[in-house]
Short mmCIF file of C-alpha atoms in Angstrom, two decimals:
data_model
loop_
_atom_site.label_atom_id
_atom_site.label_comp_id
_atom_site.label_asym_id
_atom_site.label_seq_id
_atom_site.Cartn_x
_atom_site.Cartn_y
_atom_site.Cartn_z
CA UNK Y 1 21.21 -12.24 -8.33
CA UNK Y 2 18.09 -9.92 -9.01
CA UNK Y 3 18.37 -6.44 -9.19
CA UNK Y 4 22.00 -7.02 -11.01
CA UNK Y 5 22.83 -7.39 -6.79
CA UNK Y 6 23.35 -3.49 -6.49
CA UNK Y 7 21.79 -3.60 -3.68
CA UNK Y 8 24.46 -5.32 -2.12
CA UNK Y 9 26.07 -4.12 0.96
CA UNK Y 10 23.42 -1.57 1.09
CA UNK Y 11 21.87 -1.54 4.76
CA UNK Y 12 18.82 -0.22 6.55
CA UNK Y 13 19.08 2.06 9.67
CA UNK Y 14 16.36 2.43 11.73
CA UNK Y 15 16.81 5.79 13.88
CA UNK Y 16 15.64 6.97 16.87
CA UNK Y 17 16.38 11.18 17.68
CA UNK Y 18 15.47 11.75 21.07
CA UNK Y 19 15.95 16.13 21.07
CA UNK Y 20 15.04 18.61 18.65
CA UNK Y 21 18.53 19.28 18.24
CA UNK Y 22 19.09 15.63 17.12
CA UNK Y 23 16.30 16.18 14.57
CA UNK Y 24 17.78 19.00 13.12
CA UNK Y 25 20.99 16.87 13.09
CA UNK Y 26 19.58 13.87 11.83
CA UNK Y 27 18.32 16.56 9.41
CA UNK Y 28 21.31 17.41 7.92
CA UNK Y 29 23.17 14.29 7.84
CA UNK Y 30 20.99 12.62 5.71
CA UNK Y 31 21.05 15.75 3.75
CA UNK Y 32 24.64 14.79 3.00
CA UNK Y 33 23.82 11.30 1.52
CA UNK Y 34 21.51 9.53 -1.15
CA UNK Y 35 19.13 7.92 0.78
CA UNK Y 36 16.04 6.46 0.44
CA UNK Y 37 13.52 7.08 3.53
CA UNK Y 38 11.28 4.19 3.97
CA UNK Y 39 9.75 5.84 7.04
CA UNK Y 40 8.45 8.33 7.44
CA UNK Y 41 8.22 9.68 3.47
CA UNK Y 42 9.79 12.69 4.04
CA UNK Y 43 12.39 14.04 5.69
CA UNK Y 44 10.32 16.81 6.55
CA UNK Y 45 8.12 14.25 9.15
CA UNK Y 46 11.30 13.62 11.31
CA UNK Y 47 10.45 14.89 14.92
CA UNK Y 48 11.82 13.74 18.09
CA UNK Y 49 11.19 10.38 19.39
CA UNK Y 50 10.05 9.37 15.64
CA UNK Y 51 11.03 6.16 13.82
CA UNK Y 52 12.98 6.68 11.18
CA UNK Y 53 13.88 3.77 8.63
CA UNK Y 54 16.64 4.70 6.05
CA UNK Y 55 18.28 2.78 3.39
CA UNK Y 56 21.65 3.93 2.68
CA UNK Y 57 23.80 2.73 0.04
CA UNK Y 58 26.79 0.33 0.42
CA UNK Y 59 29.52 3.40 0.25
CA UNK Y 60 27.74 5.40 2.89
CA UNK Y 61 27.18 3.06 5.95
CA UNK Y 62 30.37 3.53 7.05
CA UNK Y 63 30.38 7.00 7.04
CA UNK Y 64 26.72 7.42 8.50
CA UNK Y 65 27.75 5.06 11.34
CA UNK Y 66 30.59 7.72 12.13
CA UNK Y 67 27.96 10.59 11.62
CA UNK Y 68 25.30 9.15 14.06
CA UNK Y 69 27.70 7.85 16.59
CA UNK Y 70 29.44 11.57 16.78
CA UNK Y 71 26.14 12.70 16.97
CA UNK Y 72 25.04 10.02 20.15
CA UNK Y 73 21.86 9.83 17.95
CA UNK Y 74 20.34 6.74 19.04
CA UNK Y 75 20.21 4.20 16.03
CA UNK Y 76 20.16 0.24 14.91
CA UNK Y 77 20.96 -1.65 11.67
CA UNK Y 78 18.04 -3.50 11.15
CA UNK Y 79 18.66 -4.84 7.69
CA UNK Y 80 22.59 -5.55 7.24
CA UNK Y 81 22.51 -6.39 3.95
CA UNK Y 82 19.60 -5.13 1.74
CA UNK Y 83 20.10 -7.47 -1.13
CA UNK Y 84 20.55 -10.65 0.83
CA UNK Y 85 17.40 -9.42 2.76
CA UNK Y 86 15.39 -9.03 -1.08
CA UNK Y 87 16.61 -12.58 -2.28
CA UNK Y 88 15.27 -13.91 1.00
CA UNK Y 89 11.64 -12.16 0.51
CA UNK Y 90 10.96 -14.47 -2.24
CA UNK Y 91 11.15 -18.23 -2.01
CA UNK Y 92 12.22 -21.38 -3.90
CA UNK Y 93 8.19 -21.59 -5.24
CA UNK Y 94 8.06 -17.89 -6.81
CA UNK Y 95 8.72 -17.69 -10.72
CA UNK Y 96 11.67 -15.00 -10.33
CA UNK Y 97 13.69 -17.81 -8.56
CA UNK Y 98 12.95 -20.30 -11.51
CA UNK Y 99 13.75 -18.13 -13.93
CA UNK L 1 -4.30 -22.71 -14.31
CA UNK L 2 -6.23 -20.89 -10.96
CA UNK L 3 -6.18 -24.08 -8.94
CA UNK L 4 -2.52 -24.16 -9.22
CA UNK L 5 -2.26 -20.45 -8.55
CA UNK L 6 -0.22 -19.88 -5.54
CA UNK L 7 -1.18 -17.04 -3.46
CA UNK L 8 2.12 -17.69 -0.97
CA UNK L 9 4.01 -15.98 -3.50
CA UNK L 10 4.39 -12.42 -4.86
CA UNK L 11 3.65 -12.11 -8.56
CA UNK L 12 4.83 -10.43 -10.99
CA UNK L 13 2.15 -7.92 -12.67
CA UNK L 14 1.91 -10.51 -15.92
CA UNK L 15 1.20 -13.33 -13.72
CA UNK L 16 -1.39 -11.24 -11.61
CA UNK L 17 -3.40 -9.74 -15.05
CA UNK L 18 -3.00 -13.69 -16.50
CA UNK L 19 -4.93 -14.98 -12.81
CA UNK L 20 -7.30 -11.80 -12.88
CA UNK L 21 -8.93 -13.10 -16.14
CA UNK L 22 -8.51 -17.01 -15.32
CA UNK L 23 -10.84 -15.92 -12.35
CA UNK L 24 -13.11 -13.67 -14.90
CA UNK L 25 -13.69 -16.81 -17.00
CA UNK L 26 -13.53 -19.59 -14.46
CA UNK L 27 -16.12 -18.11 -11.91
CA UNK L 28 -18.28 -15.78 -13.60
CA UNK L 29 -21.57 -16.70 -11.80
CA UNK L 30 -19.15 -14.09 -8.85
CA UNK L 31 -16.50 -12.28 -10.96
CA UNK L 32 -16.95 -9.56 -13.54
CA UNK L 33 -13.26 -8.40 -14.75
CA UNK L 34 -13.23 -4.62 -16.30
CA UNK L 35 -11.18 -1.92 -17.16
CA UNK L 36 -11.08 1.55 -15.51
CA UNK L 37 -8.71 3.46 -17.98
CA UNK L 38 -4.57 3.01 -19.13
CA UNK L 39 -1.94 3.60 -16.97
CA UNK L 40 0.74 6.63 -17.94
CA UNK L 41 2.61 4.04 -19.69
CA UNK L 42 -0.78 2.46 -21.47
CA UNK L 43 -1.35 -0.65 -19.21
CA UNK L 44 -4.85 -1.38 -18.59
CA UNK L 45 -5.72 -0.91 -15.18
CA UNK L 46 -7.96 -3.71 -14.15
CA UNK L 47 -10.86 -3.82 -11.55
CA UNK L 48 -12.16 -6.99 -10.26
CA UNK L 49 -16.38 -7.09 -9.57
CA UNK L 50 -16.66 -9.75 -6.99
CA UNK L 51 -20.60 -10.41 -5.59
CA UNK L 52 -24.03 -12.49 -6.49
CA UNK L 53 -25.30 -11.35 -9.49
CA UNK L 54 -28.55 -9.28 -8.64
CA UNK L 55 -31.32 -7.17 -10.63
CA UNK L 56 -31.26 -4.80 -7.30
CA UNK L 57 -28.86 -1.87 -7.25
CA UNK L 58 -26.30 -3.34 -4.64
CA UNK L 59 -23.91 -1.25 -2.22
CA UNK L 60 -20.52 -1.54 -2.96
CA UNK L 61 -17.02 -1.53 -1.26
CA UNK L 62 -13.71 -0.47 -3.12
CA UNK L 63 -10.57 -2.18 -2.38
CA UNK L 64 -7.06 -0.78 -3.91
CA UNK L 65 -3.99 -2.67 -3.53
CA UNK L 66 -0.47 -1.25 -4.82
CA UNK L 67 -0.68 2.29 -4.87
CA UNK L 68 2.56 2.68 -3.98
CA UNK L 69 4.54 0.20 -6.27
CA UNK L 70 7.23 -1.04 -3.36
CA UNK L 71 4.48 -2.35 -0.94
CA UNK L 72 4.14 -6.14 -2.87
CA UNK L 73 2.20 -7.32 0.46
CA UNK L 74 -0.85 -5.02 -0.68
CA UNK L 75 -1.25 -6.76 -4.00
CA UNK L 76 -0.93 -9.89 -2.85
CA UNK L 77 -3.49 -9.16 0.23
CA UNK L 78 -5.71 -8.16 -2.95
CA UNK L 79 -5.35 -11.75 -4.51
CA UNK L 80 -6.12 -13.70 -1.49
CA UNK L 81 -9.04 -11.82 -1.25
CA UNK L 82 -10.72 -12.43 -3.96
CA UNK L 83 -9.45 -15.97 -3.67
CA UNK L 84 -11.02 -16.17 -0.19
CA UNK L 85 -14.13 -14.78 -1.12
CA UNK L 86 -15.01 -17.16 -3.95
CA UNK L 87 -13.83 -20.10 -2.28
CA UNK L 88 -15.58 -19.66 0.77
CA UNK L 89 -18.72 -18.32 -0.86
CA UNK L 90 -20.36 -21.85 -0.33
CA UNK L 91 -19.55 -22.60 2.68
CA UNK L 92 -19.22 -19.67 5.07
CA UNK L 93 -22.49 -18.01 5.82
CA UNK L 94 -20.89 -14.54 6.42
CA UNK L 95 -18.61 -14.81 3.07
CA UNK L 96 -21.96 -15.78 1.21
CA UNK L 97 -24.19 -12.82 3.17
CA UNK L 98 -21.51 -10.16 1.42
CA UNK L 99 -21.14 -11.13 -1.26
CA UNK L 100 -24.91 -11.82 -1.71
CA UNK L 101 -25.51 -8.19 -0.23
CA UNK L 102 -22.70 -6.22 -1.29
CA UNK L 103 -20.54 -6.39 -4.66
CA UNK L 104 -17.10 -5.53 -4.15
CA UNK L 105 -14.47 -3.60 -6.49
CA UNK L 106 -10.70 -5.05 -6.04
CA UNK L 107 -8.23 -3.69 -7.99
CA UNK L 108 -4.99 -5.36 -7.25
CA UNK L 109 -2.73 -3.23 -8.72
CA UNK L 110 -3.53 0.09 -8.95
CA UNK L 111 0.30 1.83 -9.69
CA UNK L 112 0.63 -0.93 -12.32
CA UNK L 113 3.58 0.91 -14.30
CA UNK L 114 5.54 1.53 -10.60
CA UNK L 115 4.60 -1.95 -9.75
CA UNK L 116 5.90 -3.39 -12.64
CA UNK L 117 9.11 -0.79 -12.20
CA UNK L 118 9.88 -2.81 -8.63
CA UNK L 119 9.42 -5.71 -9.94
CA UNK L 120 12.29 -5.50 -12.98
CA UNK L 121 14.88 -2.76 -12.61
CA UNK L 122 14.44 -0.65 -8.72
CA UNK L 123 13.01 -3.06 -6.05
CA UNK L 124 12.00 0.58 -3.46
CA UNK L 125 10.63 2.51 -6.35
CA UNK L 126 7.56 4.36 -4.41
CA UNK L 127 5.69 6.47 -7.16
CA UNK L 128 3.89 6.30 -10.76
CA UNK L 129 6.26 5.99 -13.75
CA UNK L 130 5.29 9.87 -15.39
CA UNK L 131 7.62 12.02 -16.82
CA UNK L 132 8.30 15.52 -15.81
CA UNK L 133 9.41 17.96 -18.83
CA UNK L 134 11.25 20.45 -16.53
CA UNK L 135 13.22 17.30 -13.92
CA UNK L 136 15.02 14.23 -15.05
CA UNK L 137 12.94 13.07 -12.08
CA UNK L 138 10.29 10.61 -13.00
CA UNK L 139 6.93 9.45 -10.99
CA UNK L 140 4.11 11.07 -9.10
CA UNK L 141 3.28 10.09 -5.20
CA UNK L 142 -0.41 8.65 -6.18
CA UNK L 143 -1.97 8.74 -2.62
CA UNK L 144 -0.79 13.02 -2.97
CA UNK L 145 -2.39 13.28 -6.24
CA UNK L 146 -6.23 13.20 -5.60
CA UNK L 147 -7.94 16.44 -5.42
CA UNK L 148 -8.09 17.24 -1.73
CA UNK L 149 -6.56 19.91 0.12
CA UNK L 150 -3.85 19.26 -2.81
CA UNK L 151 -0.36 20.02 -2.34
CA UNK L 152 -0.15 21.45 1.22
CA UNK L 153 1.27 19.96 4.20
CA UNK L 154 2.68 16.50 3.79
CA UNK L 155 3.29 16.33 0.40
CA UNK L 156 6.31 17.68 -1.57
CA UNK L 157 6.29 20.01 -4.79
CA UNK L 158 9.41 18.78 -6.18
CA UNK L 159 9.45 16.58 -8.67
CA UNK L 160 12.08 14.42 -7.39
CA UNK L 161 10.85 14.00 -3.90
CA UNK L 162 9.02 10.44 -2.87
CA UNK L 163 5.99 12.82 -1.90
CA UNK L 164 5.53 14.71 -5.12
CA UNK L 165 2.03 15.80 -5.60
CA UNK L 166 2.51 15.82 -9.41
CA UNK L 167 1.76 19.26 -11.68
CA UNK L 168 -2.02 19.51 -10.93
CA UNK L 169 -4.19 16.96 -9.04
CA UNK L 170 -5.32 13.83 -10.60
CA UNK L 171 -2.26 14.63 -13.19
CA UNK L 172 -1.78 10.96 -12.91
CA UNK L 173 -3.90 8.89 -15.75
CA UNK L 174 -4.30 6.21 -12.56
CA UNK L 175 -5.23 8.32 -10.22
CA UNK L 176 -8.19 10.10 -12.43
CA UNK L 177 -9.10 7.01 -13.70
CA UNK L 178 -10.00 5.24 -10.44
CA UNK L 179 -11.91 8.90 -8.96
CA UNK L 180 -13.63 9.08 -12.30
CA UNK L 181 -15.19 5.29 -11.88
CA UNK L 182 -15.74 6.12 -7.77
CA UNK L 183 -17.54 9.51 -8.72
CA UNK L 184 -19.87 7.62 -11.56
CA UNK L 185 -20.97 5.26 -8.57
CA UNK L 186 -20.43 7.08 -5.09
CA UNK L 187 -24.10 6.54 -4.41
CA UNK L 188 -23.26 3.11 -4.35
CA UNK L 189 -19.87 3.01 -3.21
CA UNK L 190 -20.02 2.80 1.18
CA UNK L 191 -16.66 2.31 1.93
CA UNK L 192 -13.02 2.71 0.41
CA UNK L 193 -10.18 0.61 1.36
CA UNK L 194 -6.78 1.18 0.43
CA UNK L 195 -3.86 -0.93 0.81
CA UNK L 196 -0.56 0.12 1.47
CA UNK L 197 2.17 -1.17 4.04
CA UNK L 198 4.37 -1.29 6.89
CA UNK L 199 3.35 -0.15 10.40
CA UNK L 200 0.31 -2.27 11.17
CA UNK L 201 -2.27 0.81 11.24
CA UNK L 202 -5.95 1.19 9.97
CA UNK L 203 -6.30 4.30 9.28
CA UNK L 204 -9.45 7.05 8.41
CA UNK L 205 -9.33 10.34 7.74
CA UNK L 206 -8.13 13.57 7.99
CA UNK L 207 -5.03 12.56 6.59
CA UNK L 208 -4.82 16.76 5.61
CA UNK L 209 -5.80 18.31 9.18
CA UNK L 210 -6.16 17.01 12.88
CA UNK L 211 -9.93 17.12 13.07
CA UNK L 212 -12.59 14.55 13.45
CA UNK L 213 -14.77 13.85 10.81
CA UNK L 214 -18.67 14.45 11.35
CA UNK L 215 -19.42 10.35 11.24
CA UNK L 216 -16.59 9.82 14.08
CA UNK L 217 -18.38 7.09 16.32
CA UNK L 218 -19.25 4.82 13.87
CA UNK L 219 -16.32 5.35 11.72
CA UNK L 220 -14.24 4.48 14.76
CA UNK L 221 -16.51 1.95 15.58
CA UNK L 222 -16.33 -0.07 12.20
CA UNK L 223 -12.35 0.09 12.91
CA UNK L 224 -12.39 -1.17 16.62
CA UNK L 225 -14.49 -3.86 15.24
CA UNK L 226 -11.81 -4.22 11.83
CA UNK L 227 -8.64 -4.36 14.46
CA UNK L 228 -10.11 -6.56 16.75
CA UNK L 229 -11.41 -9.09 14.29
CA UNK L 230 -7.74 -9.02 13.12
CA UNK L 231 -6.38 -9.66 16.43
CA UNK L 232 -8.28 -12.37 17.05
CA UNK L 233 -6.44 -14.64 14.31
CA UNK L 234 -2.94 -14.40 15.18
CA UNK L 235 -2.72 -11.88 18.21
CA UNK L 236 -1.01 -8.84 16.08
CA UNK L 237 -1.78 -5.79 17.43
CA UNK L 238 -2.85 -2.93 14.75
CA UNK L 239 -3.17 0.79 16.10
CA UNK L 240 -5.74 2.85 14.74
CA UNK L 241 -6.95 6.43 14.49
CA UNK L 242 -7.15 9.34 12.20
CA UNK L 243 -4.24 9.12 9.87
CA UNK L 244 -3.09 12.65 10.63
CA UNK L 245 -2.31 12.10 14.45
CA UNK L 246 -1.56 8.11 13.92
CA UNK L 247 0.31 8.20 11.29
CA UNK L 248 1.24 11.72 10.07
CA UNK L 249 -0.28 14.72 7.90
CA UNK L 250 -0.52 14.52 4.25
CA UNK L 251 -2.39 16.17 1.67
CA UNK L 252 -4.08 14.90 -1.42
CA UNK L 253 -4.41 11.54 -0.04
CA UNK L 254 -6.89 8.97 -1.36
CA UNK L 255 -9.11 8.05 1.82
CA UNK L 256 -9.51 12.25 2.55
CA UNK L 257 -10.75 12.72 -1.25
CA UNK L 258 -13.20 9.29 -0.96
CA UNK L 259 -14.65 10.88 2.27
CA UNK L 260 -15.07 14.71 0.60
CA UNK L 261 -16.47 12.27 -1.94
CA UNK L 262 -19.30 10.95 -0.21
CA UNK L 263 -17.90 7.63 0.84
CA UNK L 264 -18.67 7.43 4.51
CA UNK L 265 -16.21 5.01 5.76
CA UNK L 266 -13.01 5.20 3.75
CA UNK L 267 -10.05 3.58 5.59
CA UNK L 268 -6.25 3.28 4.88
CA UNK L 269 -4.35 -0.17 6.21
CA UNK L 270 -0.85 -0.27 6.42
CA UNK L 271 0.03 -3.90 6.93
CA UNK L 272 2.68 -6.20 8.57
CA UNK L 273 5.01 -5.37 9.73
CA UNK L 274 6.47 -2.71 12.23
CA UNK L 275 10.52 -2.77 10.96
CA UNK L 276 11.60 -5.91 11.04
CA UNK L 277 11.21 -6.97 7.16
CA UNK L 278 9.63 -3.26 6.33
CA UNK L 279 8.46 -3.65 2.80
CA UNK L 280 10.95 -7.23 2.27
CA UNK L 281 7.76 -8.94 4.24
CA UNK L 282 9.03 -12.65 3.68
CA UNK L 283 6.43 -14.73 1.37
CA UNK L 284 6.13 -17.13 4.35
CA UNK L 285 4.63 -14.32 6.03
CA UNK L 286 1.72 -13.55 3.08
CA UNK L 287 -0.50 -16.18 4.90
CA UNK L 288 -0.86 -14.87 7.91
CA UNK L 289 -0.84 -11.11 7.42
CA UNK L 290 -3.70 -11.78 4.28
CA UNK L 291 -6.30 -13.90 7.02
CA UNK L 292 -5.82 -11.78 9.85
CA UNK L 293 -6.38 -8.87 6.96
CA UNK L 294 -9.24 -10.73 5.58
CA UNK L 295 -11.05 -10.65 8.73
CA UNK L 296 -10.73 -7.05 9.42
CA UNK L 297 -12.11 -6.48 5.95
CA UNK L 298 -15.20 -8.60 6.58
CA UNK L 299 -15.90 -7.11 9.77
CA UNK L 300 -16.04 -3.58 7.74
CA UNK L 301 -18.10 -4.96 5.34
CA UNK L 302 -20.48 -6.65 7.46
CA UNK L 303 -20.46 -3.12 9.53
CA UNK L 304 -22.18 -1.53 6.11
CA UNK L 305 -25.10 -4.09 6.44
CA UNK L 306 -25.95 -2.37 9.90
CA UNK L 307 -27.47 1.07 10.90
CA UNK L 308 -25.05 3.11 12.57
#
């Protein structure tokens, strides 16, 4: 597997907060876990009705799932399984799968 | 060998530096291959001259792919381009016009230490590979680094943050190098591409403030023309604006400090796709994202032949 498949089980959430108040939420949720925003770059940038695409590790999903749904913050998994997802980007032809 | 290169396939940065001077020796009548400077961690950081040869002082356009190391669709748009260019160069009148016209600066991997950090050990890194004294944090946000409006709104000062503006601007050795080499020839250098991805944008500035810029019409012009040429190959839509209300703010961003530079159209794409892959864009994909790319890239080039 590449990447030593760490990123397995990881997932990426793509969140929707429709109030400020679910921004300021959202806010401090992701305050409470390791995550790595792919949109926007900053936490900073979350405002309501924004995109927000978040990759949270394998032992969080669970617990961010709770979080959100407590929350009724609007939200989707859009990548279920981040390192499944990377082994797919590349294909048979590409040198890292020969190797 | 570069007929057996496969541009349907990300590279790793070896692979891309081997093909980079294949296509310096094997088409030199088109392609001068130099250096701009060494990357933090002493790579050479490689610059592609693609154009006809020509005793006359020729405009130029700059094209950076890779700033941030995670976004493997810009480098590979980068390749394709240069693969395009020469191998059309006989055959398609527009291709041959540009090049015959214009000379044009690729540099397919710009954050060559972060790229080559994605590539091996941390497939999302974002930043440069620098080391802070005070932080176990490592890395510098390149596109917060350049000397505009640096550090303020939309970038972070913490050294561990994805949107760290580094200790001073152009602290990174990649970042100064490529402003040092733009600053030698900004009476040459018309326009400034840079290529990140995902959220199918094309972007000009202010990234820093919501303002227009003095050159609006044509600026906005040159990227009606850029979206809709890209449209026409596959029907994907691209929004575009000023990056600050299309995107969001951010300070000390590449395309703000080409345009304080004198560059008149500088422009930011963020390429396929919207959230469905995000940066894991497939490798069947690279095809289709790189020619409806391509197209929006000639019709910005072929925009700098005109008056506006």
């Amino acid at each position: 597997f590449l990447y030593n498949n760490r990123y397995s089980g990881d997932q990426v959430f793509r969140i929707t907060p429709s109030e400020d108040d679910q921004v300021q939420e959202l806010k401090r949720i992701l305050g409470h876990y390791e995550v790595d925003l792919w949109q926007p770059n900053s936490a900073a940038l979350i405002c309501p009705n924004i995109t927000v695409d978040v990759h949270v590790r394998r032992n969080d999903t669970r617990a961010l799932h709770t979080h959100l749904k407590q929350e009724r913050i609007d939200y989707r998994v859009f990548i279920s399984n981040l390192q499944k997802q990377i082994e797919k980007q590349t294909g048979q032809r590409s040198s890292r799968k020969r190797r | 060998s570069e007929s057996q290169y496969d541009y349907e396939v990300y590279h790793s940065l070896e692979e891309i530096q081997s093909w980079m001077f294949e296509m310096n020796r094997t088409h030199s009548d088109l392609v001068n291959m130099f250096s701009v400077g060494k990357s933090y961690e002493g790579r050479a950081l490689y610059v592609l001259q693609i154009g006809k040869r020509s005793r006359h002082q020729k405009k130029a356009v700059w094209i950076d792919c890779g700033v941030h190391a995670r976004e493997w669709i810009g480098p590979a748009f980068c390749q394709w381009f240069v693969k395009e260019a020469i191998n059309s160069y006989q055959y398609d009148s527009v291709t041959r016009r540009l090049l015959n016209q214009l000379n044009f600066y690729i540099m397919p991997v710009f954050n060559v230490d972060g790229y080559q950090f994605s590539w091996t050990t941390d497939r999302f890194w974002r930043k440069t590979r620098s080391k802070n004294h005070k932080f176990h944090c490592r890395g510098v946000d390149a596109n917060r680094n350049w000397k505009v409006k640096w550090c303020e709104e939309g970038a972070s000062s913490h050294p561990c943050d994805d949107t760290y503006c580094g200790p001073f601007p152009e602290s990174e050795p990649e970042v100064k190098a490529v402003a040092k080499f733009l600053r030698k020839h900004k009476k040459r250098v018309k326009a400034y591409i840079s290529i990140h991805a995902y959220a199918q944008m094309l972007l000009y500035p202010y990234s820093y403030k919501y303002a227009s810029i003095p050159n609006f019409s044509c600026v906005e012009s040159a990227a009606q023309s850029a979206v809709t040429a890209l449209y026409s190959a596959y029907g994907v839509r691209y929004r575009y604006g000023p990056a600050s209300t299309t995107l969001y703010v951010s300070s000390g961003s590449s395309i703000d400090w080409a345009y304080r530079n004198g560059i008149p159209y500088a422009f930011a794409f963020e390429l396929r796709d919207t959230g469905y892959f995000g940066f894991l864009l497939p490798e069947s994909l690279i095809s289709p994202t790189c020619t409806e790319t391509m197209r929006a890239v000639k019709a910005i080039a072929s925009g700098l032949l005109k008056k506006c």
